[in-house]
Amino acid sequence: MLNSKRYPSLVIAIIVSAALILTGCGLTTEPTKNTTLSASIPVDGGLFRFGMISSPTALDPAFLVEVNGIEIAKELYDGLIRYDPNTLEVKPAIAEKWDYSADKKVLTFHIRKDVKFHDGTGVNAQDILDVWNRLAAKATVSPVAFPLEPIVGFAEVNSGAAQTISGLKKIDDYTIEVTLKEKNAAFLTSLGHPTVSIYKLEAAKKAGQDFGTPASTPETIVGTGAFKFVKWNSDQDITIEKFKDYYGTKAHVDQVVYRIFKDESTALNEFRAGTLDYVDLLPPGQSQAIIQEFPDQTIKTITFTNEFIGFNLSKAPFKDNVYLRKAIAYAIDPQSVVDSILSGLSTVSNGPLPITMPGYDKDLICPSFDQTKAKEYLAKAGYPEGKGLAPIQYAYNFNQTNQIIAEAFQSQLKEVGIPTELKSMEWGSYINAVQQGDTQMFRLAWGADYPDPDNSLRVLYTKSQWGMNNNTFYSNPQVETLMTQGLEENDTLKRMAIYKTIQEKLVEDQPAIWTFNTTYLRLFGKNVHDLTISALDQKDMRTVWLSK
Amino acid sequence: MWARLRTDWVAIFGLFLVLLAVIFAFCAEIIAPYDPLQVAMYESLEAPSFDHIMGTDILGRDVFSRIIYGARPSLIIGVVATSISLLIGLIIGAIAGYYGGWLDSLLMRITDVFLAFPFFLLAIAILTFLGTNLVNIFIALSMVGWTNYARLVRGQVISLRHRDYVKAARSIGANDSRIILRHVLPNILAPVIIYTTMNVGVIILAEAGLSFLGLGVQPPHPSWGLMLAEGKDYFFAASWTVIWPGIAIFLTVLGYNLLGDGLRSALDPRQ
């Protein structure tokens, strides 16, 4: 022991010297580029190696609750409609066309006759009805059956009182009639969610509990998409291959292997080693260095996810005190967070809708960083210079980024005299506390499931969603009426005008401060072409091709 | 003891490091050039310079000032949690060692149960259950730290309880508590002091680990572990946000270990 003590000062000297050298060697940051891919003549063939961070939980459409499952499932299963990967407009898929009844409550879908399951058998109307009835069934316990909720008879099937949805009718082998409870302009768009996509129910039933799990086989996952299932090695990789009898535009690559990583750094190192063509998530804090290391090989996507700071309107200090909410909205500076903490890789929100969402009002005037106005509103709220205001609890689910952002906002609020206490919690306890109204001010994000403003607004700001998705406990009868009108209006221009008014009302009432639109940076190989990533954060494997 | 200790330059170096941390903790307001909580977003991740000798962190806070203030929670938690562990361990170890028999077996089996859990995991579990604040950190680290003291003290007490001076004290009518407090414990202090000194370093390391995981000192208050956690994502762009708190933890723990080693030599009658 004594001998080993003779050299510590030397060791310390070396370490401290190394520290001094290293601390002087930091990389300088540069603004992030918004890179897009250029198209040229596609080449068919090859294996696309997709670096995916964390494993999908399921490939059963009835249990697509997270992004990675959706990412793969949308390639395996087609729905009645699909979204254009660039514009997110509704396009025909299994249904080649559809008609509305005069009262807009009945939709008739005309099914293509050339759609085949991956086992070569044809798809008909009954297959669609069977899959949707399974999704709605009580026994299925699907957490994502929401697209079917507007159909007459859904509630009965979902509660176990009926076996089949009465509002679903097969007219002939290639025609389906869907009757809605009310006019619903968002229903058609919602059918692009992979949870309502079509697969061979008979094969799924044979698999039983194994359907959509790593125990799946090509005989049990029999879909309708441009790719068919090959294998799923649990926590390692999932392989899909081009379906040669696909009815639509066929994929260019022969196979896609989704290699599963537990952390971003390992995936990045594999990319550097040349064993991946694409990395889906990059290590936090390294985006600028990665852009420098791989110029013209990154792509930036602004998603449908809007982050916000919600105010609990069910109790003090925010109940009936819009001035205090406005004071906070003027006191914080999200742009400074984007510029520093988020390395320029996020987008400041301007209102309740993500900037990529149809109906987003770019002219909407939201409170933006202005300390003078913040102090004015604070005085109007009854707390001049913050006097008499007890520290407000600002809660967030724990991760380093959320924590650092919370510290930044806490400091900015302190500058105008608003005291806050930070409260970090793990996700399970956190969401429970938020939904039960046990927090005062909280950080949340909402990612829209489909490209329709209803999915971002009605879900978060109507009374029927209190304690579920509406955790600010906001309710305004005028807004509720407008939400219903927006859902029932089929004229797109008139509809968007309604959502513009809703956005203005929400900004006026300020139940939340909309902070950031989640933005991702992705990395792809030099041989990767025509990779499109939509605002739904989905990468289209049908368009991508690899140069030799 | 001091005469022997002061000739051991390695131990003196350890003492110097410990005293340095203590001075940082007590005189933070005088030494630190900036408010450790002062955010300056547009000075984010500035490299070391004359204005900020250790650079700034992601929120533009002065890293040097946060290192200075960060000594406080480390030392407070290190000293308080070690003291509580020592007190519990002394009581349980002395009772078990002195009385022996079924009481010794019972207390040592309880000790074994606590020892069966990995130190750090048990602390995490306790903090997850109790919630994170300073008092709960004391409780968690003391709950997992007392067992080694109990074992150490028990062993020492067993070796002393049949000594002549203990028998003599008993024969003149001294009661058990007087014998333990006045005759047994003073004679086992040397190994306990050595272990305690070294254990402060272990507790400081544990506190840094808990803060790194978000279970220790809560932001925005500076803690070396928290600074490591907040800086790790920026290591390649701003290594100073990680290296300085790392060095602070390393040198403080090293200081306590070297001092403990020095005390062991100084208090060893065979040397």
Tab-separated table of N, CA and C in Angstrom, chain A residues 1-2 4-9 11-12 15-16 18-20 22-29 283-286 289 333 335-343 396 398 400-401 403-405 407-408 410-412 414-415 422-424, chain B residues 8-11 13 17 35 37-39 41-42 44-45 47-48 58-59 61 66 132 198 211-214 218-221 226 229-230 232-241 243-244 247 250-251 254 258 261-262 264-265 271:
chain	number	residue	atom	x	y	z
A	1	MET	N	0.828	-1.214	0.000
A	1	MET	CA	0.000	0.000	0.000
A	1	MET	C	0.854	1.253	0.000
A	2	LEU	N	1.925	1.221	0.868
A	2	LEU	CA	2.759	2.410	0.970
A	2	LEU	C	3.486	2.723	-0.332
A	4	SER	N	2.599	2.079	-3.313
A	4	SER	CA	1.708	2.604	-4.336
A	4	SER	C	1.353	4.067	-4.103
A	5	LYS	N	1.730	4.567	-2.948
A	5	LYS	CA	1.377	5.952	-2.651
A	5	LYS	C	2.419	6.941	-3.158
A	6	ARG	N	3.518	6.442	-3.659
A	6	ARG	CA	4.633	7.346	-3.934
A	6	ARG	C	4.457	8.170	-5.212
A	7	TYR	N	3.503	7.771	-6.079
A	7	TYR	CA	3.424	8.452	-7.376
A	7	TYR	C	2.157	9.258	-7.625
A	8	PRO	N	1.287	9.437	-6.632
A	8	PRO	CA	0.028	10.093	-6.961
A	8	PRO	C	0.187	11.503	-7.509
A	9	SER	N	1.163	12.231	-7.010
A	9	SER	CA	1.259	13.614	-7.474
A	9	SER	C	1.635	13.664	-8.950
A	11	VAL	N	0.805	11.361	-11.143
A	11	VAL	CA	-0.425	10.995	-11.855
A	11	VAL	C	-1.346	12.208	-11.954
A	12	ILE	N	-1.480	12.911	-10.831
A	12	ILE	CA	-2.356	14.079	-10.801
A	12	ILE	C	-1.856	15.138	-11.780
A	15	ILE	N	-2.775	14.138	-15.240
A	15	ILE	CA	-4.214	14.271	-15.503
A	15	ILE	C	-4.614	15.741	-15.642
A	16	VAL	N	-4.107	16.567	-14.727
A	16	VAL	CA	-4.468	17.984	-14.783
A	16	VAL	C	-3.939	18.616	-16.069
A	18	ALA	N	-3.410	17.068	-18.895
A	18	ALA	CA	-4.253	16.573	-19.981
A	18	ALA	C	-5.560	17.339	-20.013
A	19	ALA	N	-6.092	17.616	-18.819
A	19	ALA	CA	-7.354	18.356	-18.733
A	19	ALA	C	-7.199	19.739	-19.338
A	20	LEU	N	-6.096	20.392	-19.012
A	20	LEU	CA	-5.880	21.744	-19.519
A	20	LEU	C	-5.767	21.737	-21.046
A	22	LEU	N	-7.018	19.358	-23.096
A	22	LEU	CA	-8.315	18.978	-23.668
A	22	LEU	C	-9.324	20.114	-23.620
A	23	THR	N	-9.314	20.856	-22.489
A	23	THR	CA	-10.317	21.907	-22.360
A	23	THR	C	-10.067	23.045	-23.331
A	24	GLY	N	-8.917	23.119	-23.871
A	24	GLY	CA	-8.651	24.151	-24.870
A	24	GLY	C	-8.957	23.689	-26.279
A	25	CYS	N	-9.418	22.438	-26.407
A	25	CYS	CA	-9.584	21.865	-27.743
A	25	CYS	C	-11.033	21.665	-28.145
A	26	GLY	N	-11.956	22.438	-27.603
A	26	GLY	CA	-13.372	22.237	-27.932
A	26	GLY	C	-13.663	22.615	-29.370
A	27	LEU	N	-14.647	21.911	-29.952
A	27	LEU	CA	-15.047	22.225	-31.315
A	27	LEU	C	-15.891	23.496	-31.320
A	28	THR	N	-15.734	24.289	-32.329
A	28	THR	CA	-16.609	25.454	-32.437
A	28	THR	C	-17.872	25.050	-33.171
A	29	THR	N	-18.969	25.663	-32.819
A	29	THR	CA	-20.238	25.278	-33.429
A	29	THR	C	-20.566	26.174	-34.617
A	283	PRO	N	-26.433	11.137	-31.216
A	283	PRO	CA	-26.181	11.432	-29.795
A	283	PRO	C	-26.453	12.908	-29.497
A	284	PRO	N	-27.135	13.197	-28.394
A	284	PRO	CA	-27.433	14.580	-28.065
A	284	PRO	C	-26.150	15.391	-27.887
A	285	GLY	N	-26.196	16.631	-28.298
A	285	GLY	CA	-25.053	17.517	-28.103
A	285	GLY	C	-23.966	17.386	-29.158
A	286	GLN	N	-24.131	16.420	-30.072
A	286	GLN	CA	-23.055	16.212	-31.052
A	286	GLN	C	-23.456	16.614	-32.463
A	289	ALA	N	-20.993	18.784	-34.506
A	289	ALA	CA	-19.781	18.039	-34.851
A	289	ALA	C	-20.080	17.034	-35.970
A	333	ASP	N	-37.695	32.774	-23.122
A	333	ASP	CA	-37.106	33.029	-24.441
A	333	ASP	C	-36.711	31.701	-25.091
A	335	GLN	N	-36.155	30.957	-28.091
A	335	GLN	CA	-35.141	31.074	-29.137
A	335	GLN	C	-33.737	30.924	-28.552
A	336	SER	N	-33.519	31.485	-27.357
A	336	SER	CA	-32.191	31.374	-26.737
A	336	SER	C	-31.872	29.915	-26.415
A	337	VAL	N	-32.903	29.154	-26.085
A	337	VAL	CA	-32.704	27.722	-25.806
A	337	VAL	C	-32.357	26.977	-27.094
A	338	VAL	N	-33.069	27.309	-28.168
A	338	VAL	CA	-32.777	26.669	-29.454
A	338	VAL	C	-31.340	26.980	-29.866
A	339	ASP	N	-30.948	28.245	-29.717
A	339	ASP	CA	-29.609	28.654	-30.173
A	339	ASP	C	-28.482	28.019	-29.364
A	340	SER	N	-28.710	27.778	-28.088
A	340	SER	CA	-27.610	27.265	-27.268
A	340	SER	C	-27.816	25.792	-26.918
A	341	ILE	N	-28.785	25.502	-26.085
A	341	ILE	CA	-28.952	24.121	-25.585
A	341	ILE	C	-29.232	23.142	-26.722
A	342	LEU	N	-30.086	23.544	-27.655
A	342	LEU	CA	-30.490	22.617	-28.709
A	342	LEU	C	-29.636	22.759	-29.969
A	343	SER	N	-28.526	23.466	-29.861
A	343	SER	CA	-27.544	23.617	-30.951
A	343	SER	C	-28.199	24.042	-32.266
A	396	TYR	N	-41.256	18.441	-14.788
A	396	TYR	CA	-40.866	17.876	-16.085
A	396	TYR	C	-40.445	16.432	-15.891
A	398	PHE	N	-37.907	13.489	-16.248
A	398	PHE	CA	-36.453	13.628	-16.187
A	398	PHE	C	-35.745	13.115	-17.431
A	400	GLN	N	-31.803	14.759	-19.385
A	400	GLN	CA	-30.868	15.881	-19.255
A	400	GLN	C	-31.342	17.104	-20.019
A	401	THR	N	-31.868	16.904	-21.229
A	401	THR	CA	-32.280	18.059	-22.033
A	401	THR	C	-33.433	18.793	-21.355
A	403	GLN	N	-34.118	18.863	-18.302
A	403	GLN	CA	-33.641	19.485	-17.067
A	403	GLN	C	-32.898	20.794	-17.356
A	404	ILE	N	-32.044	20.762	-18.363
A	404	ILE	CA	-31.270	21.970	-18.673
A	404	ILE	C	-32.209	23.070	-19.190
A	405	ILE	N	-33.179	22.681	-19.998
A	405	ILE	CA	-34.134	23.679	-20.498
A	405	ILE	C	-34.931	24.266	-19.326
A	407	GLU	N	-33.923	24.599	-16.284
A	407	GLU	CA	-33.034	25.532	-15.563
A	407	GLU	C	-32.948	26.871	-16.292
A	408	ALA	N	-32.912	26.806	-17.631
A	408	ALA	CA	-32.842	28.052	-18.418
A	408	ALA	C	-34.112	28.880	-18.213
A	410	GLN	N	-36.211	28.679	-15.748
A	410	GLN	CA	-36.275	29.116	-14.343
A	410	GLN	C	-35.484	30.417	-14.167
A	411	SER	N	-34.324	30.462	-14.783
A	411	SER	CA	-33.483	31.653	-14.664
A	411	SER	C	-34.149	32.854	-15.346
A	412	GLN	N	-34.749	32.619	-16.525
A	412	GLN	CA	-35.398	33.721	-17.235
A	412	GLN	C	-36.618	34.229	-16.460
A	414	LYS	N	-36.932	34.118	-13.231
A	414	LYS	CA	-36.407	34.810	-12.048
A	414	LYS	C	-36.041	36.267	-12.395
A	415	GLU	N	-35.570	36.469	-13.608
A	415	GLU	CA	-35.156	37.818	-14.021
A	415	GLU	C	-36.303	38.823	-13.989
A	422	LEU	N	-38.048	23.665	-9.410
A	422	LEU	CA	-38.038	22.605	-10.414
A	422	LEU	C	-38.393	21.276	-9.764
A	423	LYS	N	-39.179	20.492	-10.476
A	423	LYS	CA	-39.563	19.173	-9.949
A	423	LYS	C	-39.408	18.164	-11.071
A	424	SER	N	-38.392	17.322	-10.974
A	424	SER	CA	-38.215	16.304	-12.018
A	424	SER	C	-38.751	14.970	-11.526
B	8	ASP	N	5.074	12.219	6.612
B	8	ASP	CA	4.580	11.476	5.439
B	8	ASP	C	4.030	12.487	4.435
B	9	TRP	N	4.849	12.831	3.442
B	9	TRP	CA	4.450	13.920	2.531
B	9	TRP	C	3.220	13.564	1.696
B	10	VAL	N	3.046	12.261	1.456
B	10	VAL	CA	1.866	11.848	0.674
B	10	VAL	C	0.589	12.126	1.474
B	11	ALA	N	0.651	11.813	2.790
B	11	ALA	CA	-0.511	12.083	3.654
B	11	ALA	C	-0.752	13.575	3.772
B	13	PHE	N	-0.058	15.729	1.510
B	13	PHE	CA	-0.688	16.135	0.243
B	13	PHE	C	-2.190	15.843	0.292
B	17	LEU	N	-5.329	18.499	0.004
B	17	LEU	CA	-6.477	18.406	-0.916
B	17	LEU	C	-7.792	18.516	-0.156
B	35	ASP	N	-21.789	34.383	-9.665
B	35	ASP	CA	-22.900	33.657	-9.049
B	35	ASP	C	-23.026	32.312	-9.791
B	37	LEU	N	-25.349	30.361	-10.124
B	37	LEU	CA	-26.661	30.119	-10.732
B	37	LEU	C	-26.953	31.103	-11.866
B	38	GLN	N	-26.062	32.066	-12.066
B	38	GLN	CA	-26.323	33.104	-13.055
B	38	GLN	C	-26.238	32.543	-14.476
B	39	VAL	N	-27.404	32.482	-15.129
B	39	VAL	CA	-27.457	31.950	-16.492
B	39	VAL	C	-27.163	33.072	-17.483
B	41	MET	N	-27.340	32.785	-21.419
B	41	MET	CA	-27.541	31.861	-22.540
B	41	MET	C	-26.614	32.131	-23.727
B	42	TYR	N	-26.326	33.405	-23.952
B	42	TYR	CA	-25.512	33.701	-25.130
B	42	TYR	C	-24.014	33.627	-24.837
B	44	SER	N	-22.997	30.597	-23.780
B	44	SER	CA	-23.020	29.147	-23.631
B	44	SER	C	-21.747	28.478	-24.168
B	45	LEU	N	-21.215	27.549	-23.409
B	45	LEU	CA	-20.071	26.708	-23.813
B	45	LEU	C	-18.861	27.521	-24.299
B	47	ALA	N	-15.110	28.593	-24.208
B	47	ALA	CA	-13.873	27.899	-23.807
B	47	ALA	C	-13.187	28.671	-22.672
B	48	PRO	N	-12.316	28.007	-21.904
B	48	PRO	CA	-11.607	28.704	-20.823
B	48	PRO	C	-10.907	29.965	-21.336
B	58	ILE	N	-23.367	24.802	-20.593
B	58	ILE	CA	-24.362	24.966	-21.660
B	58	ILE	C	-25.278	26.168	-21.406
B	59	LEU	N	-25.481	26.513	-20.137
B	59	LEU	CA	-26.331	27.664	-19.834
B	59	LEU	C	-25.506	28.947	-19.627
B	61	ARG	N	-23.131	29.428	-17.522
B	61	ARG	CA	-22.711	29.632	-16.128
B	61	ARG	C	-21.206	29.350	-16.003
B	66	ARG	N	-19.046	27.242	-10.216
B	66	ARG	CA	-19.876	26.084	-9.873
B	66	ARG	C	-19.044	24.977	-9.226
B	132	THR	N	-36.272	12.766	-3.734
B	132	THR	CA	-34.938	13.353	-3.661
B	132	THR	C	-34.943	14.696	-2.937
B	198	MET	N	-11.471	7.377	5.133
B	198	MET	CA	-11.560	6.836	3.772
B	198	MET	C	-13.000	6.768	3.299
B	211	SER	N	-26.172	12.186	-7.974
B	211	SER	CA	-26.490	13.443	-8.650
B	211	SER	C	-26.415	13.265	-10.160
B	212	PHE	N	-25.456	12.454	-10.605
B	212	PHE	CA	-25.326	12.175	-12.041
B	212	PHE	C	-26.606	11.541	-12.576
B	213	LEU	N	-27.209	10.689	-11.751
B	213	LEU	CA	-28.434	9.993	-12.176
B	213	LEU	C	-29.695	10.799	-11.905
B	214	GLY	N	-29.537	12.005	-11.375
B	214	GLY	CA	-30.702	12.850	-11.110
B	214	GLY	C	-31.343	12.575	-9.769
B	218	GLN	N	-30.456	18.633	-6.407
B	218	GLN	CA	-31.363	19.015	-7.486
B	218	GLN	C	-30.964	20.347	-8.120
B	219	PRO	N	-31.131	20.454	-9.438
B	219	PRO	CA	-30.782	21.690	-10.117
B	219	PRO	C	-31.707	22.835	-9.659
B	220	PRO	N	-31.260	24.057	-9.767
B	220	PRO	CA	-30.042	24.514	-10.445
B	220	PRO	C	-28.809	24.513	-9.540
B	221	HIS	N	-28.944	24.015	-8.282
B	221	HIS	CA	-27.808	24.079	-7.359
B	221	HIS	C	-26.648	23.236	-7.874
B	226	LEU	N	-23.809	16.389	-10.728
B	226	LEU	CA	-24.804	17.006	-11.605
B	226	LEU	C	-24.119	17.717	-12.773
B	229	ALA	N	-23.199	15.198	-15.296
B	229	ALA	CA	-24.373	14.726	-16.048
B	229	ALA	C	-24.785	15.761	-17.085
B	230	GLU	N	-24.796	17.026	-16.685
B	230	GLU	CA	-25.256	18.067	-17.608
B	230	GLU	C	-24.246	18.340	-18.715
B	232	LYS	N	-22.073	15.930	-20.012
B	232	LYS	CA	-21.605	14.752	-20.768
B	232	LYS	C	-22.015	14.779	-22.247
B	233	ASP	N	-23.199	15.342	-22.527
B	233	ASP	CA	-23.649	15.382	-23.924
B	233	ASP	C	-22.832	16.362	-24.765
B	234	TYR	N	-22.083	17.227	-24.104
B	234	TYR	CA	-21.327	18.241	-24.843
B	234	TYR	C	-19.826	17.969	-24.765
B	235	PHE	N	-19.476	16.748	-24.390
B	235	PHE	CA	-18.068	16.436	-24.142
B	235	PHE	C	-17.193	16.748	-25.358
B	236	PHE	N	-17.675	16.367	-26.538
B	236	PHE	CA	-16.839	16.563	-27.726
B	236	PHE	C	-16.767	18.031	-28.149
B	237	ALA	N	-17.792	18.790	-27.800
B	237	ALA	CA	-17.787	20.208	-28.186
B	237	ALA	C	-17.195	21.083	-27.085
B	238	ALA	N	-17.347	20.676	-25.836
B	238	ALA	CA	-16.905	21.508	-24.714
B	238	ALA	C	-16.460	20.606	-23.575
B	239	SER	N	-15.278	20.038	-23.734
B	239	SER	CA	-14.812	19.029	-22.772
B	239	SER	C	-14.634	19.592	-21.356
B	240	TRP	N	-14.445	20.938	-21.265
B	240	TRP	CA	-14.221	21.532	-19.942
B	240	TRP	C	-15.431	21.391	-19.018
B	241	THR	N	-16.611	21.199	-19.600
B	241	THR	CA	-17.803	21.078	-18.753
B	241	THR	C	-17.798	19.757	-17.981
B	243	ILE	N	-14.582	17.743	-17.679
B	243	ILE	CA	-13.262	17.438	-17.118
B	243	ILE	C	-13.053	18.089	-15.749
B	244	TRP	N	-13.472	19.349	-15.597
B	244	TRP	CA	-13.216	20.011	-14.311
B	244	TRP	C	-13.990	19.393	-13.143
B	247	ILE	N	-12.269	16.196	-12.308
B	247	ILE	CA	-11.024	16.387	-11.552
B	247	ILE	C	-11.338	16.744	-10.093
B	250	PHE	N	-12.252	13.607	-8.348
B	250	PHE	CA	-11.070	12.753	-8.258
B	250	PHE	C	-10.116	13.238	-7.156
B	251	LEU	N	-9.828	14.538	-7.158
B	251	LEU	CA	-8.849	15.051	-6.196
B	251	LEU	C	-9.381	14.999	-4.765
B	254	LEU	N	-9.348	11.396	-3.719
B	254	LEU	CA	-7.933	11.033	-3.543
B	254	LEU	C	-7.396	11.604	-2.234
B	258	LEU	N	-5.687	9.335	0.596
B	258	LEU	CA	-4.284	9.496	0.988
B	258	LEU	C	-4.182	9.829	2.471
B	261	ASP	N	-4.774	6.680	4.404
B	261	ASP	CA	-3.579	5.829	4.367
B	261	ASP	C	-2.515	6.344	5.327
B	262	GLY	N	-2.356	7.665	5.328
B	262	GLY	CA	-1.363	8.295	6.208
B	262	GLY	C	-1.699	8.057	7.669
B	264	ARG	N	-3.410	5.617	8.823
B	264	ARG	CA	-3.185	4.192	9.132
B	264	ARG	C	-1.718	3.966	9.530
B	265	SER	N	-0.816	4.566	8.755
B	265	SER	CA	0.612	4.402	9.064
B	265	SER	C	0.950	5.075	10.388
B	271	GLN	N	4.691	0.251	13.358
B	271	GLN	CA	5.623	1.005	12.514
B	271	GLN	C	6.356	2.069	13.321
